[in-house]
Short mmCIF file of C-alpha atoms in Angstrom, two decimals:
data_model
loop_
_atom_site.label_atom_id
_atom_site.label_comp_id
_atom_site.label_asym_id
_atom_site.label_seq_id
_atom_site.Cartn_x
_atom_site.Cartn_y
_atom_site.Cartn_z
CA MET A 1274 70.53 -56.35 -73.55
CA GLU A 1275 71.41 -53.18 -75.32
CA ILE A 1276 73.18 -51.82 -72.50
CA ALA A 1277 75.20 -54.68 -71.98
CA ARG A 1278 76.38 -54.58 -75.78
CA ALA A 1279 77.36 -50.78 -75.11
CA ALA A 1280 79.02 -51.76 -72.17
CA ALA A 1281 80.96 -54.62 -74.07
CA GLY A 1282 82.09 -51.92 -76.49
CA LEU A 1283 83.41 -49.48 -74.39
CA PHE A 1284 85.52 -51.95 -71.95
CA MET A 1285 87.03 -53.09 -75.00
CA ARG A 1286 87.88 -49.99 -76.63
CA HIS A 1287 88.55 -47.93 -73.48
CA GLY A 1288 89.30 -50.74 -70.90
CA LEU A 1289 87.28 -51.15 -67.53
CA ARG A 1290 88.78 -48.55 -65.23
CA ALA A 1291 88.43 -45.84 -67.76
CA THR A 1292 84.74 -47.02 -68.37
CA ARG A 1293 81.99 -45.18 -66.19
CA ALA A 1294 78.42 -46.18 -65.69
CA GLU A 1295 77.53 -43.03 -66.91
CA ASP A 1296 79.46 -43.71 -70.32
CA ILE A 1297 77.80 -46.92 -70.81
CA ALA A 1298 74.41 -45.42 -70.24
CA ARG A 1299 75.36 -42.53 -72.65
CA ALA A 1300 76.58 -45.12 -75.29
CA ALA A 1301 73.29 -47.04 -74.71
CA GLY A 1302 70.78 -44.05 -75.03
CA VAL A 1303 69.47 -43.97 -71.70
CA ALA A 1304 69.51 -41.85 -68.71
CA PRO A 1305 71.94 -43.17 -65.75
CA ARG A 1306 68.87 -43.63 -63.32
CA THR A 1307 67.52 -46.11 -66.13
CA PHE A 1308 71.29 -47.70 -65.94
CA TYR A 1309 71.19 -48.38 -62.30
CA ARG A 1310 67.36 -49.66 -62.31
CA TYR A 1311 68.85 -52.57 -64.18
CA PHE A 1312 72.52 -52.82 -62.88
CA SER A 1313 74.19 -51.76 -59.39
CA SER A 1314 77.68 -51.49 -61.31
CA LYS A 1315 79.08 -51.52 -64.56
CA GLU A 1316 80.70 -54.51 -64.02
CA GLU A 1317 77.12 -56.08 -63.79
CA SER A 1318 76.36 -54.67 -66.79
CA LEU A 1319 77.71 -57.58 -68.74
CA ALA A 1320 75.62 -60.10 -66.89
CA PRO A 1321 72.84 -60.11 -69.69
CA LEU A 1322 75.78 -61.24 -72.07
CA PHE A 1323 77.44 -63.85 -70.24
CA ARG A 1324 74.08 -65.27 -69.07
CA ALA A 1325 73.09 -65.30 -73.14
CA GLY A 1326 76.08 -67.05 -73.91
CA VAL A 1327 76.48 -69.75 -71.23
CA GLU A 1328 72.54 -70.46 -71.35
CA LYS A 1329 72.76 -71.24 -74.98
CA TRP A 1330 74.93 -74.33 -74.41
CA ALA A 1331 72.45 -75.91 -71.63
CA GLU A 1332 69.57 -75.03 -74.10
CA ALA A 1333 71.46 -76.95 -76.93
CA VAL A 1334 71.89 -79.76 -74.68
CA ARG A 1335 68.16 -79.67 -74.28
CA ASP A 1336 67.44 -79.25 -77.58
CA ALA A 1337 70.07 -82.38 -79.01
CA PRO A 1338 68.54 -85.26 -80.32
CA ALA A 1339 66.83 -87.64 -77.71
CA ASP A 1340 68.78 -90.76 -78.80
CA LEU A 1341 71.78 -89.28 -77.90
CA SER A 1342 73.72 -90.36 -74.46
CA VAL A 1343 74.46 -87.58 -72.37
CA PRO A 1344 78.14 -87.22 -72.81
CA GLN A 1345 77.15 -87.53 -76.56
CA ALA A 1346 74.37 -84.73 -76.11
CA LEU A 1347 77.22 -82.48 -74.19
CA ARG A 1348 79.34 -83.06 -77.25
CA HIS A 1349 76.74 -82.26 -79.67
CA ALA A 1350 75.57 -79.03 -77.93
CA VAL A 1351 79.37 -77.74 -77.71
CA VAL A 1352 80.03 -77.99 -81.43
CA GLN A 1353 76.10 -76.44 -81.92
CA THR A 1354 77.18 -73.43 -79.97
CA LEU A 1355 80.61 -72.76 -79.99
CA THR A 1356 81.96 -73.44 -83.73
CA PRO A 1357 82.37 -70.08 -85.19
CA GLY A 1358 79.96 -69.82 -88.17
CA VAL A 1359 77.59 -72.42 -87.13
CA GLY A 1360 76.26 -71.49 -83.36
CA VAL A 1361 78.15 -68.24 -82.93
CA ARG A 1362 79.35 -65.35 -85.33
CA PRO A 1363 83.33 -65.58 -85.62
CA GLU A 1364 83.42 -61.90 -84.17
CA SER A 1365 81.54 -62.84 -80.99
CA MET A 1366 84.44 -65.14 -80.14
CA ASP A 1367 86.70 -62.04 -80.20
CA TRP A 1368 84.38 -60.46 -78.21
CA VAL A 1369 84.42 -63.79 -75.38
CA ARG A 1370 88.08 -63.53 -75.73
CA ALA A 1371 88.55 -60.02 -74.81
CA LEU A 1372 85.71 -59.91 -72.24
CA LEU A 1373 87.23 -63.01 -70.28
CA ARG A 1374 90.56 -61.44 -70.46
CA LEU A 1375 89.09 -58.24 -68.67
CA ALA A 1376 87.39 -60.58 -66.16
CA GLU A 1377 90.71 -62.27 -65.28
CA GLY A 1378 91.85 -58.78 -64.01
CA SER A 1379 88.67 -57.66 -62.14
CA PRO A 1380 87.54 -59.81 -59.22
CA ALA A 1381 84.12 -57.88 -59.73
CA LEU A 1382 83.71 -58.81 -63.25
CA LEU A 1383 85.07 -62.28 -62.48
CA ARG A 1384 82.13 -62.68 -59.92
CA VAL A 1385 79.62 -61.52 -62.69
CA TRP A 1386 80.96 -64.30 -64.89
CA GLY A 1387 80.92 -66.74 -62.57
CA GLU A 1388 77.27 -66.22 -61.15
CA ALA A 1389 76.28 -66.43 -65.12
CA CYS A 1390 78.27 -70.07 -65.44
CA GLN A 1391 76.21 -71.05 -61.96
CA GLY A 1392 72.90 -69.98 -63.48
CA ALA A 1393 73.46 -72.23 -66.35
CA GLU A 1394 74.32 -75.17 -64.35
CA ARG A 1395 71.05 -74.87 -62.89
CA THR A 1396 69.59 -74.59 -66.06
CA LEU A 1397 71.69 -77.68 -67.16
CA ALA A 1398 70.45 -79.74 -64.24
CA ARG A 1399 66.79 -79.08 -65.14
CA VAL A 1400 67.89 -80.26 -68.71
CA LEU A 1401 69.48 -83.31 -67.50
CA GLU A 1402 66.64 -84.27 -65.58
CA ALA A 1403 64.24 -83.81 -68.00
CA ARG A 1404 66.41 -86.15 -70.45
CA ALA A 1405 66.40 -88.82 -68.02
CA SER A 1406 62.62 -88.59 -67.14
CA ALA A 1407 62.02 -88.76 -71.01
CA ALA A 1408 64.08 -91.79 -71.21
CA GLY A 1409 62.44 -93.38 -68.27
CA GLY A 1410 65.34 -92.82 -65.60
CA GLY A 1411 66.55 -90.61 -63.16
CA ALA A 1412 64.25 -92.15 -60.56
CA GLY A 1413 66.80 -92.53 -57.79
CA ALA A 1414 68.35 -89.05 -58.93
CA LEU A 1415 65.02 -87.45 -58.09
CA ALA A 1416 64.86 -89.64 -54.76
CA GLY A 1417 67.99 -87.61 -53.58
CA GLY A 1418 67.03 -84.39 -54.44
CA GLY A 1419 68.23 -83.85 -57.56
CA ALA A 1420 71.78 -83.87 -56.32
CA GLU A 1421 72.92 -86.29 -59.32
CA PHE A 1422 71.66 -84.06 -61.77
CA ARG A 1423 73.32 -80.85 -60.31
CA LEU A 1424 76.76 -82.72 -59.88
CA GLY A 1425 76.47 -83.91 -63.56
CA ALA A 1426 75.64 -80.15 -64.55
CA ALA A 1427 78.75 -79.12 -62.43
CA VAL A 1428 81.00 -81.48 -64.01
CA ALA A 1429 79.86 -80.73 -67.43
CA GLY A 1430 80.12 -76.69 -66.87
CA ALA A 1431 83.49 -76.97 -65.71
CA ALA A 1432 84.92 -79.05 -68.31
CA VAL A 1433 83.58 -76.59 -70.73
CA ARG A 1434 83.99 -73.12 -68.83
CA VAL A 1435 87.77 -74.25 -68.24
CA ALA A 1436 87.99 -75.01 -72.36
CA VAL A 1437 86.66 -71.50 -73.13
CA GLU A 1438 88.83 -69.76 -70.26
CA ALA A 1439 91.69 -71.67 -71.38
CA TRP A 1440 91.27 -70.77 -74.92
CA ALA A 1441 90.49 -67.16 -74.01
CA ALA A 1442 93.79 -66.78 -71.74
CA GLY A 1443 96.03 -67.72 -75.38
CA ASP A 1444 95.75 -66.35 -79.18
CA GLU A 1445 94.74 -69.69 -80.78
CA PRO A 1446 92.15 -69.29 -83.48
CA ALA A 1447 88.59 -70.16 -82.14
CA ASP A 1448 88.08 -72.87 -85.10
CA GLY A 1449 91.58 -74.42 -84.62
CA PRO A 1450 92.55 -77.61 -82.53
CA ALA A 1451 93.36 -75.25 -79.67
CA GLY A 1452 90.14 -73.61 -80.04
CA PRO A 1453 87.25 -73.95 -77.34
CA VAL A 1454 85.12 -76.61 -79.18
CA ALA A 1455 88.41 -78.83 -79.22
CA LEU A 1456 89.41 -78.36 -75.86
CA ALA A 1457 85.66 -78.48 -74.51
CA VAL A 1458 85.37 -81.92 -76.39
CA ARG A 1459 88.68 -83.35 -75.06
CA HIS A 1460 87.89 -82.34 -71.38
CA LEU A 1461 84.62 -83.99 -71.75
CA GLU A 1462 86.25 -87.12 -73.14
CA ALA A 1463 88.42 -86.79 -70.17
CA LEU A 1464 85.58 -87.44 -68.13
CA SER A 1465 84.68 -90.66 -69.64
CA ASP A 1466 84.98 -92.24 -66.30
CA PHE A 1467 82.12 -89.99 -64.82
CA PRO A 1468 79.18 -91.90 -64.16
CA TRP A 1469 76.96 -90.01 -66.57
CA GLY A 1470 74.27 -93.42 -66.38
CA ALA A 1471 73.15 -91.91 -62.86
CA VAL A 1472 72.20 -88.59 -64.71
#
């Protein structure tokens, strides 16, 4: 994570193209050999930051009050993890915006972001399965190999991911009506016809 933070700082100050893996290693206080032990490229060095952010949302769904329905738990988790000053430091949202803008111009970095989001979807699928099991449901989904849980996680994950990406592409404040929380909640509400009861 220290290497990832060093990389993010350099990318934001100097740009992706001007930053070398060796520069990141030096900023993190490690040898280039150590850098390459953990990461195969400079873009990949952001993976721990991306993963930590998206996994936090899936974990917040897990920790949501048990009496909440799936849609309520998803919205609760969005508010808990994306509201500046509540679940995330305001300056961290500036980093999110800057790094996602960098990713839009870099296929390699966009792949790292996509892989982090996919990993969070797998976590969320397990969370949804556990919530269904605790509520005494989900037997049909389990019989189908958990496909319903994976579908639910993919749909919810896409709703939140697109909200964060859309916000990052613009200049609206993170805590405003066009911020990532407001957008994500609207996206999730637009899915009101999704058969959440199956997950």
